[in-house]
Amino acid sequence: MACNPQIMSTSRCFMFRYCSSCKLRVQNTLLVNRFKHPIVQERAMRPHSVLSADVVGKAVLVLQKFRGCQMQWRGYSQPPWQWPLGHLDRPHKKDFKDAPSSALVQLEDLDQQSLSVLQEIHDASSASEVIRVLEGCQGRWTEVHVGRALSKLADIHLDDKRSSSAQTHGLVRITTAPVLYNPKFKDLCHEALQQSRHMDNALYVEVLGALQKLQIPLKSSMMYTFLAQAEHRINTFNASELAHFAGVLNRLDQNDPRVSALTTAVSLLTPRHISRLTTLSQVLNIISAVGSTLESVPRGKLANMLLAILATNEERTVDNIIQAVKALHRMNYKLDILLELACPVLTAQMKDISDEELHGVICALGGLRYADVNFFEAACDRILECLAEWKIQWLIDAVKVYGTLDIEAPLLFDSVIRRVMNGHPGEITLTDFTTLMKTLAEVNHRPPSSWSFPSSSSRIANMLADHVALISSEDGHHVLTLAVSMASQNIYPDRLLDVLASRAFANWAMMIRDGKEFKDVIRDIKRLLDFLREGLDEARHRVWTDEIAKLIPTQ
């Protein structure tokens, strides 16, 4: 096949692409030297050649006009998002057989002036001070200065965010870091883009975490560049860097295709690095990001590594144990020895656990089906002491766990029922009320008759049914489950049964494609019909029975 070099125009001059057939580069020296390359001479003399004599002549004139400018061959395209910040240097090819060093730049390798700049960045207490320090060493920034500056700005933003729940200017609430609106921040971002490929892996992941903390949008040039580089760097990460990177990914939008792909890559790389994890935070980051997607063997190794780190850490805190229990639940792996050691500690330190953490631990133990009676008794007492401070959703979650684990807590159940009956109409959702009524039906618990529980629960069920207009898949299951649970207690809310007898519910039931799901729905409908036929005798109630019975297939 003949050589077919093509001229490629840029903003500065003409240059020639790589010649695919003869494996040579056609550069300006070939033209200036009167095309000594024989293949070029042959193609240039052909009348119908792509590289005709006229084109070659024009190219020579252009090259003479731009004599002195350095010709650089580029075999990659630069997307438009780079233009506002200028063209970046050509990325170096990575040799994945020999992974680069992942050690941070040693401070001993820096001169005294660079060390003093780093010290000033470290001691800065505000974003303006960090910017002022960088302005003082303009033009002498290194990748270490850029990385530490971005990391410090992120830490300052988080501290300010914790100190004030919301920053407002008039009626506008600012959710992003104010430093993003500083004109000097753009220069810092531009320098970070230029220096990004010179950063080692540890500094690179630290900068990526800082960008996430500063809430830089995923569609920005900064995040695009750093996540694109991650696709080439991820195979060279060591265990510590992979864990840090997983923690950053876990806080990004998983619906983004690049973030989702990188998360999958972390899941594939995790098994080879589990034995090299050394700290609790590293294990927790991996579990939070990809723990639920791993196979049984890697999940077991992570759980045992979690236990080993907790056992050898003499400075472990109650918060560490809480995080470990929640991590087991997150990856759905029950390690009895860890739970046996954790529950007595949590029971003894119950007063030091916040309401939110206690709710998380109760849900985790319930999901793992681990019933420590002493812990749940102490947790019940703690919930009853601060019942008014707990959200209704947290209380219903606790009731569900106690019912699932078959732990008797009648006082807790009655207190939650009283809270729901006396609560604001919009405080409870259809999902929460369905969970509560289903749990009460399963444990066969009914409050005292003086509470008029049937009428109060019917009122709440009818109110929630009024808000069900177009029945979604979730609403359809909740409405049916709620009706069956209440009918088992001889409670029949009118408007709730109207929804079940409506055409909208019939359409939803007939559109179910999954065979097992359809069988479960038909089973619940048959149970509801049995309750209706036994508990309702009036003629007007038979309309519900007849309409609901039409949902059962004849075949």
PDB file of C-alpha atoms in Angstrom, residues 275-515:
ATOM      1  CA  SER A 275      -3.832  -8.069  52.567  1.00  0.00           C
ATOM      2  CA  ARG A 276      -1.899  -4.770  52.270  1.00  0.00           C
ATOM      3  CA  LEU A 277      -4.537  -2.569  53.946  1.00  0.00           C
ATOM      4  CA  THR A 278      -3.145  -1.285  57.233  1.00  0.00           C
ATOM      5  CA  THR A 279      -5.596   1.232  58.744  1.00  0.00           C
ATOM      6  CA  LEU A 280      -9.258   1.186  59.681  1.00  0.00           C
ATOM      7  CA  SER A 281     -10.088   4.089  57.385  1.00  0.00           C
ATOM      8  CA  GLN A 282      -8.629   2.242  54.380  1.00  0.00           C
ATOM      9  CA  VAL A 283     -10.790  -0.828  55.005  1.00  0.00           C
ATOM     10  CA  LEU A 284     -13.892   1.287  55.615  1.00  0.00           C
ATOM     11  CA  ASN A 285     -13.333   3.246  52.389  1.00  0.00           C
ATOM     12  CA  ILE A 286     -13.118   0.053  50.359  1.00  0.00           C
ATOM     13  CA  ILE A 287     -16.201  -1.426  52.019  1.00  0.00           C
ATOM     14  CA  SER A 288     -18.220   1.763  51.575  1.00  0.00           C
ATOM     15  CA  ALA A 289     -17.359   2.018  47.887  1.00  0.00           C
ATOM     16  CA  VAL A 290     -17.425  -1.571  46.621  1.00  0.00           C
ATOM     17  CA  GLY A 291     -18.074  -3.868  49.587  1.00  0.00           C
ATOM     18  CA  SER A 292     -21.535  -4.918  48.423  1.00  0.00           C
ATOM     19  CA  THR A 293     -20.294  -5.808  44.908  1.00  0.00           C
ATOM     20  CA  LEU A 294     -17.487  -8.160  45.955  1.00  0.00           C
ATOM     21  CA  GLU A 295     -17.644 -11.942  45.991  1.00  0.00           C
ATOM     22  CA  SER A 296     -18.025 -13.867  49.229  1.00  0.00           C
ATOM     23  CA  VAL A 297     -14.305 -14.642  49.647  1.00  0.00           C
ATOM     24  CA  PRO A 298     -13.067 -11.018  49.318  1.00  0.00           C
ATOM     25  CA  ARG A 299     -15.858  -9.856  51.629  1.00  0.00           C
ATOM     26  CA  GLY A 300     -14.761 -12.411  54.201  1.00  0.00           C
ATOM     27  CA  LYS A 301     -11.152 -11.219  53.921  1.00  0.00           C
ATOM     28  CA  LEU A 302     -12.236  -7.607  54.409  1.00  0.00           C
ATOM     29  CA  ALA A 303     -14.296  -8.561  57.462  1.00  0.00           C
ATOM     30  CA  ASN A 304     -11.384 -10.429  59.023  1.00  0.00           C
ATOM     31  CA  MET A 305      -9.032  -7.556  58.219  1.00  0.00           C
ATOM     32  CA  LEU A 306     -11.498  -5.234  59.950  1.00  0.00           C
ATOM     33  CA  LEU A 307     -11.465  -7.463  63.027  1.00  0.00           C
ATOM     34  CA  ALA A 308      -7.659  -7.715  63.050  1.00  0.00           C
ATOM     35  CA  ILE A 309      -7.204  -3.937  62.851  1.00  0.00           C
ATOM     36  CA  LEU A 310      -9.709  -3.309  65.649  1.00  0.00           C
ATOM     37  CA  ALA A 311      -8.134  -5.988  67.849  1.00  0.00           C
ATOM     38  CA  THR A 312      -4.621  -4.566  67.503  1.00  0.00           C
ATOM     39  CA  ASN A 313      -5.608  -0.907  67.821  1.00  0.00           C
ATOM     40  CA  GLU A 314      -5.374  -0.018  71.510  1.00  0.00           C
ATOM     41  CA  GLU A 315      -6.710   3.486  70.837  1.00  0.00           C
ATOM     42  CA  ARG A 316      -9.932   2.340  69.184  1.00  0.00           C
ATOM     43  CA  THR A 317     -13.026   4.335  70.048  1.00  0.00           C
ATOM     44  CA  VAL A 318     -16.743   3.640  70.215  1.00  0.00           C
ATOM     45  CA  ASP A 319     -17.088   5.386  66.864  1.00  0.00           C
ATOM     46  CA  ASN A 320     -14.617   2.904  65.329  1.00  0.00           C
ATOM     47  CA  ILE A 321     -16.694  -0.023  66.566  1.00  0.00           C
ATOM     48  CA  ILE A 322     -19.903   1.566  65.273  1.00  0.00           C
ATOM     49  CA  GLN A 323     -18.323   2.052  61.856  1.00  0.00           C
ATOM     50  CA  ALA A 324     -17.148  -1.561  61.822  1.00  0.00           C
ATOM     51  CA  VAL A 325     -20.627  -2.911  62.599  1.00  0.00           C
ATOM     52  CA  LYS A 326     -22.207  -0.707  59.941  1.00  0.00           C
ATOM     53  CA  ALA A 327     -19.523  -1.783  57.459  1.00  0.00           C
ATOM     54  CA  LEU A 328     -20.421  -5.458  57.979  1.00  0.00           C
ATOM     55  CA  HIS A 329     -24.038  -4.605  57.276  1.00  0.00           C
ATOM     56  CA  ARG A 330     -23.105  -2.586  54.198  1.00  0.00           C
ATOM     57  CA  MET A 331     -21.364  -5.543  52.562  1.00  0.00           C
ATOM     58  CA  ASN A 332     -23.897  -8.026  54.020  1.00  0.00           C
ATOM     59  CA  TYR A 333     -21.342 -10.207  55.777  1.00  0.00           C
ATOM     60  CA  LYS A 334     -22.049 -11.525  59.269  1.00  0.00           C
ATOM     61  CA  LEU A 335     -18.888 -12.034  61.329  1.00  0.00           C
ATOM     62  CA  ASP A 336     -20.122 -13.326  64.675  1.00  0.00           C
ATOM     63  CA  ILE A 337     -16.842 -12.942  66.545  1.00  0.00           C
ATOM     64  CA  LEU A 338     -16.641  -9.236  65.708  1.00  0.00           C
ATOM     65  CA  LEU A 339     -20.288  -8.668  66.717  1.00  0.00           C
ATOM     66  CA  GLU A 340     -19.777 -10.600  69.963  1.00  0.00           C
ATOM     67  CA  LEU A 341     -16.924  -8.278  70.863  1.00  0.00           C
ATOM     68  CA  ALA A 342     -18.676  -5.109  69.685  1.00  0.00           C
ATOM     69  CA  CYS A 343     -22.107  -5.398  71.329  1.00  0.00           C
ATOM     70  CA  PRO A 344     -20.916  -5.462  74.992  1.00  0.00           C
ATOM     71  CA  VAL A 345     -18.781  -2.374  74.356  1.00  0.00           C
ATOM     72  CA  LEU A 346     -21.688  -0.555  72.730  1.00  0.00           C
ATOM     73  CA  THR A 347     -23.995  -1.546  75.580  1.00  0.00           C
ATOM     74  CA  ALA A 348     -21.587  -0.228  78.214  1.00  0.00           C
ATOM     75  CA  GLN A 349     -21.021   3.026  76.288  1.00  0.00           C
ATOM     76  CA  MET A 350     -24.667   3.605  75.343  1.00  0.00           C
ATOM     77  CA  LYS A 351     -24.690   7.119  76.802  1.00  0.00           C
ATOM     78  CA  ASP A 352     -21.826   8.151  74.510  1.00  0.00           C
ATOM     79  CA  ILE A 353     -23.655   7.124  71.311  1.00  0.00           C
ATOM     80  CA  SER A 354     -25.626   9.787  69.481  1.00  0.00           C
ATOM     81  CA  ASP A 355     -29.211   9.201  68.363  1.00  0.00           C
ATOM     82  CA  GLU A 356     -28.230   8.967  64.709  1.00  0.00           C
ATOM     83  CA  GLU A 357     -25.433   6.493  65.417  1.00  0.00           C
ATOM     84  CA  LEU A 358     -27.711   4.378  67.625  1.00  0.00           C
ATOM     85  CA  HIS A 359     -30.302   4.258  64.849  1.00  0.00           C
ATOM     86  CA  GLY A 360     -27.604   3.144  62.404  1.00  0.00           C
ATOM     87  CA  VAL A 361     -26.330   0.396  64.725  1.00  0.00           C
ATOM     88  CA  ILE A 362     -29.856  -0.928  65.374  1.00  0.00           C
ATOM     89  CA  CYS A 363     -30.558  -1.106  61.635  1.00  0.00           C
ATOM     90  CA  ALA A 364     -27.180  -2.772  60.992  1.00  0.00           C
ATOM     91  CA  LEU A 365     -27.728  -5.475  63.611  1.00  0.00           C
ATOM     92  CA  GLY A 366     -31.249  -6.009  62.316  1.00  0.00           C
ATOM     93  CA  GLY A 367     -29.984  -6.398  58.760  1.00  0.00           C
ATOM     94  CA  LEU A 368     -27.364  -8.904  59.945  1.00  0.00           C
ATOM     95  CA  ARG A 369     -30.030 -10.786  61.976  1.00  0.00           C
ATOM     96  CA  TYR A 370     -27.917 -10.553  65.120  1.00  0.00           C
ATOM     97  CA  ALA A 371     -29.958 -10.270  68.322  1.00  0.00           C
ATOM     98  CA  ASP A 372     -27.918  -9.267  71.363  1.00  0.00           C
ATOM     99  CA  VAL A 373     -30.563  -9.058  74.072  1.00  0.00           C
ATOM    100  CA  ASN A 374     -28.541  -6.892  76.448  1.00  0.00           C
ATOM    101  CA  PHE A 375     -27.784  -4.343  73.752  1.00  0.00           C
ATOM    102  CA  PHE A 376     -31.376  -4.121  72.531  1.00  0.00           C
ATOM    103  CA  GLU A 377     -32.726  -3.777  76.070  1.00  0.00           C
ATOM    104  CA  ALA A 378     -30.337  -0.903  76.740  1.00  0.00           C
ATOM    105  CA  ALA A 379     -31.186   0.621  73.358  1.00  0.00           C
ATOM    106  CA  CYS A 380     -34.913   0.411  74.142  1.00  0.00           C
ATOM    107  CA  ASP A 381     -34.418   2.283  77.414  1.00  0.00           C
ATOM    108  CA  ARG A 382     -32.344   4.903  75.628  1.00  0.00           C
ATOM    109  CA  ILE A 383     -35.016   5.400  72.926  1.00  0.00           C
ATOM    110  CA  LEU A 384     -37.795   5.786  75.488  1.00  0.00           C
ATOM    111  CA  GLU A 385     -35.776   8.427  77.344  1.00  0.00           C
ATOM    112  CA  CYS A 386     -35.431  10.637  74.264  1.00  0.00           C
ATOM    113  CA  LEU A 387     -38.508   9.595  72.282  1.00  0.00           C
ATOM    114  CA  ALA A 388     -39.459  13.151  71.337  1.00  0.00           C
ATOM    115  CA  GLU A 389     -36.029  13.776  69.798  1.00  0.00           C
ATOM    116  CA  TRP A 390     -36.186  10.783  67.466  1.00  0.00           C
ATOM    117  CA  LYS A 391     -37.620  11.088  63.989  1.00  0.00           C
ATOM    118  CA  ILE A 392     -40.714   9.005  63.273  1.00  0.00           C
ATOM    119  CA  GLN A 393     -38.853   7.175  60.522  1.00  0.00           C
ATOM    120  CA  TRP A 394     -36.101   6.190  62.981  1.00  0.00           C
ATOM    121  CA  LEU A 395     -38.674   4.941  65.484  1.00  0.00           C
ATOM    122  CA  ILE A 396     -40.456   2.844  62.871  1.00  0.00           C
ATOM    123  CA  ASP A 397     -37.118   1.403  61.741  1.00  0.00           C
ATOM    124  CA  ALA A 398     -36.413   0.422  65.348  1.00  0.00           C
ATOM    125  CA  VAL A 399     -39.847  -1.195  65.690  1.00  0.00           C
ATOM    126  CA  LYS A 400     -39.209  -3.181  62.506  1.00  0.00           C
ATOM    127  CA  VAL A 401     -35.854  -4.451  63.794  1.00  0.00           C
ATOM    128  CA  TYR A 402     -37.294  -5.490  67.161  1.00  0.00           C
ATOM    129  CA  GLY A 403     -40.128  -7.288  65.365  1.00  0.00           C
ATOM    130  CA  THR A 404     -37.779  -8.978  62.874  1.00  0.00           C
ATOM    131  CA  LEU A 405     -35.459 -10.229  65.631  1.00  0.00           C
ATOM    132  CA  ASP A 406     -38.468 -11.303  67.742  1.00  0.00           C
ATOM    133  CA  ILE A 407     -37.389  -9.167  70.698  1.00  0.00           C
ATOM    134  CA  GLU A 408     -40.281  -8.275  72.977  1.00  0.00           C
ATOM    135  CA  ALA A 409     -40.584  -4.528  73.503  1.00  0.00           C
ATOM    136  CA  PRO A 410     -44.312  -3.759  74.087  1.00  0.00           C
ATOM    137  CA  LEU A 411     -43.602  -0.441  75.773  1.00  0.00           C
ATOM    138  CA  LEU A 412     -41.549   0.713  72.809  1.00  0.00           C
ATOM    139  CA  PHE A 413     -44.264  -0.388  70.361  1.00  0.00           C
ATOM    140  CA  ASP A 414     -46.995   1.442  72.287  1.00  0.00           C
ATOM    141  CA  SER A 415     -44.874   4.583  72.566  1.00  0.00           C
ATOM    142  CA  VAL A 416     -44.230   4.629  68.818  1.00  0.00           C
ATOM    143  CA  ILE A 417     -47.933   4.043  68.067  1.00  0.00           C
ATOM    144  CA  ARG A 418     -48.862   6.934  70.363  1.00  0.00           C
ATOM    145  CA  ARG A 419     -46.286   9.157  68.659  1.00  0.00           C
ATOM    146  CA  VAL A 420     -47.692   8.295  65.212  1.00  0.00           C
ATOM    147  CA  MET A 421     -51.322   8.812  66.260  1.00  0.00           C
ATOM    148  CA  ASN A 422     -50.576  12.214  67.785  1.00  0.00           C
ATOM    149  CA  GLY A 423     -48.137  13.320  65.100  1.00  0.00           C
ATOM    150  CA  HIS A 424     -48.606  15.824  62.302  1.00  0.00           C
ATOM    151  CA  PRO A 425     -50.545  14.414  59.293  1.00  0.00           C
ATOM    152  CA  GLY A 426     -47.644  15.053  56.916  1.00  0.00           C
ATOM    153  CA  GLU A 427     -44.989  13.672  59.250  1.00  0.00           C
ATOM    154  CA  ILE A 428     -45.403  10.035  58.216  1.00  0.00           C
ATOM    155  CA  THR A 429     -45.149   8.563  54.733  1.00  0.00           C
ATOM    156  CA  LEU A 430     -46.925   5.641  53.101  1.00  0.00           C
ATOM    157  CA  THR A 431     -43.741   3.565  53.288  1.00  0.00           C
ATOM    158  CA  ASP A 432     -43.226   4.175  57.020  1.00  0.00           C
ATOM    159  CA  PHE A 433     -46.863   3.571  57.947  1.00  0.00           C
ATOM    160  CA  THR A 434     -46.925   0.349  55.916  1.00  0.00           C
ATOM    161  CA  THR A 435     -43.770  -0.840  57.704  1.00  0.00           C
ATOM    162  CA  LEU A 436     -45.306  -0.073  61.110  1.00  0.00           C
ATOM    163  CA  MET A 437     -48.637  -1.793  60.436  1.00  0.00           C
ATOM    164  CA  LYS A 438     -46.967  -4.820  58.882  1.00  0.00           C
ATOM    165  CA  THR A 439     -44.672  -5.217  61.906  1.00  0.00           C
ATOM    166  CA  LEU A 440     -47.568  -4.897  64.347  1.00  0.00           C
ATOM    167  CA  ALA A 441     -49.493  -7.535  62.405  1.00  0.00           C
ATOM    168  CA  GLU A 442     -46.528  -9.925  62.337  1.00  0.00           C
ATOM    169  CA  VAL A 443     -45.872  -9.705  66.093  1.00  0.00           C
ATOM    170  CA  ASN A 444     -49.629  -9.593  66.794  1.00  0.00           C
ATOM    171  CA  HIS A 445     -49.362  -6.448  68.909  1.00  0.00           C
ATOM    172  CA  ARG A 446     -52.350  -4.186  69.577  1.00  0.00           C
ATOM    173  CA  PRO A 447     -52.349  -1.144  71.871  1.00  0.00           C
ATOM    174  CA  PRO A 448     -54.931  -0.699  74.644  1.00  0.00           C
ATOM    175  CA  SER A 449     -58.517  -0.493  73.418  1.00  0.00           C
ATOM    176  CA  SER A 450     -58.971   2.895  75.096  1.00  0.00           C
ATOM    177  CA  TRP A 451     -56.687   4.426  72.476  1.00  0.00           C
ATOM    178  CA  SER A 452     -59.259   3.945  69.656  1.00  0.00           C
ATOM    179  CA  PHE A 453     -56.449   2.543  67.541  1.00  0.00           C
ATOM    180  CA  PRO A 454     -58.711   1.238  64.694  1.00  0.00           C
ATOM    181  CA  SER A 455     -60.245   4.627  63.989  1.00  0.00           C
ATOM    182  CA  SER A 456     -56.921   6.487  64.267  1.00  0.00           C
ATOM    183  CA  SER A 457     -55.069   4.077  61.996  1.00  0.00           C
ATOM    184  CA  SER A 458     -57.947   4.148  59.479  1.00  0.00           C
ATOM    185  CA  ARG A 459     -57.786   7.928  59.426  1.00  0.00           C
ATOM    186  CA  ILE A 460     -54.057   7.885  58.687  1.00  0.00           C
ATOM    187  CA  ALA A 461     -54.429   5.151  56.034  1.00  0.00           C
ATOM    188  CA  ASN A 462     -57.228   7.047  54.276  1.00  0.00           C
ATOM    189  CA  MET A 463     -55.196  10.253  54.335  1.00  0.00           C
ATOM    190  CA  LEU A 464     -52.210   8.479  52.741  1.00  0.00           C
ATOM    191  CA  ALA A 465     -54.456   6.773  50.172  1.00  0.00           C
ATOM    192  CA  ASP A 466     -55.762  10.160  49.025  1.00  0.00           C
ATOM    193  CA  HIS A 467     -52.246  11.056  47.858  1.00  0.00           C
ATOM    194  CA  VAL A 468     -51.919   7.940  45.680  1.00  0.00           C
ATOM    195  CA  ALA A 469     -52.927   9.197  42.230  1.00  0.00           C
ATOM    196  CA  LEU A 470     -50.890   7.338  39.616  1.00  0.00           C
ATOM    197  CA  ILE A 471     -49.855   4.063  41.211  1.00  0.00           C
ATOM    198  CA  SER A 472     -46.164   3.354  40.822  1.00  0.00           C
ATOM    199  CA  SER A 473     -44.544  -0.005  41.449  1.00  0.00           C
ATOM    200  CA  GLU A 474     -43.576   0.988  44.990  1.00  0.00           C
ATOM    201  CA  ASP A 475     -46.975   2.490  45.829  1.00  0.00           C
ATOM    202  CA  GLY A 476     -48.809  -0.572  44.517  1.00  0.00           C
ATOM    203  CA  HIS A 477     -46.921  -2.926  46.806  1.00  0.00           C
ATOM    204  CA  HIS A 478     -47.280  -0.601  49.795  1.00  0.00           C
ATOM    205  CA  VAL A 479     -51.033  -0.132  49.342  1.00  0.00           C
ATOM    206  CA  LEU A 480     -51.621  -3.875  49.051  1.00  0.00           C
ATOM    207  CA  THR A 481     -49.368  -4.731  52.007  1.00  0.00           C
ATOM    208  CA  LEU A 482     -50.980  -2.037  54.156  1.00  0.00           C
ATOM    209  CA  ALA A 483     -54.483  -3.277  53.349  1.00  0.00           C
ATOM    210  CA  VAL A 484     -53.583  -6.899  54.174  1.00  0.00           C
ATOM    211  CA  SER A 485     -51.850  -5.902  57.434  1.00  0.00           C
ATOM    212  CA  MET A 486     -54.777  -3.779  58.608  1.00  0.00           C
ATOM    213  CA  ALA A 487     -57.372  -6.348  57.515  1.00  0.00           C
ATOM    214  CA  SER A 488     -55.591  -8.980  59.616  1.00  0.00           C
ATOM    215  CA  GLN A 489     -56.368  -6.730  62.606  1.00  0.00           C
ATOM    216  CA  ASN A 490     -59.981  -6.301  61.460  1.00  0.00           C
ATOM    217  CA  ILE A 491     -59.448  -2.718  60.260  1.00  0.00           C
ATOM    218  CA  TYR A 492     -60.846  -1.745  56.845  1.00  0.00           C
ATOM    219  CA  PRO A 493     -60.134   1.838  55.714  1.00  0.00           C
ATOM    220  CA  ASP A 494     -62.699   2.912  53.090  1.00  0.00           C
ATOM    221  CA  ARG A 495     -60.529   5.006  50.767  1.00  0.00           C
ATOM    222  CA  LEU A 496     -57.662   2.539  50.960  1.00  0.00           C
ATOM    223  CA  LEU A 497     -59.971  -0.231  49.700  1.00  0.00           C
ATOM    224  CA  ASP A 498     -61.296   2.144  47.012  1.00  0.00           C
ATOM    225  CA  VAL A 499     -57.751   2.404  45.669  1.00  0.00           C
ATOM    226  CA  LEU A 500     -57.422  -1.388  45.556  1.00  0.00           C
ATOM    227  CA  ALA A 501     -60.731  -1.665  43.675  1.00  0.00           C
ATOM    228  CA  SER A 502     -59.793   1.070  41.191  1.00  0.00           C
ATOM    229  CA  ARG A 503     -58.838   0.661  37.547  1.00  0.00           C
ATOM    230  CA  ALA A 504     -55.406   2.204  38.224  1.00  0.00           C
ATOM    231  CA  PHE A 505     -54.508  -0.576  40.667  1.00  0.00           C
ATOM    232  CA  ALA A 506     -55.827  -3.243  38.284  1.00  0.00           C
ATOM    233  CA  ASN A 507     -53.681  -1.830  35.469  1.00  0.00           C
ATOM    234  CA  TRP A 508     -50.618  -1.866  37.711  1.00  0.00           C
ATOM    235  CA  ALA A 509     -51.213  -5.476  38.766  1.00  0.00           C
ATOM    236  CA  MET A 510     -51.717  -6.643  35.178  1.00  0.00           C
ATOM    237  CA  MET A 511     -48.517  -4.919  34.007  1.00  0.00           C
ATOM    238  CA  ILE A 512     -46.227  -6.883  36.349  1.00  0.00           C
ATOM    239  CA  ARG A 513     -43.750  -8.813  34.196  1.00  0.00           C
ATOM    240  CA  ASP A 514     -41.731 -10.672  36.813  1.00  0.00           C
ATOM    241  CA  GLY A 515     -43.285 -14.066  37.487  1.00  0.00           C
TER     242      GLY A 515
END
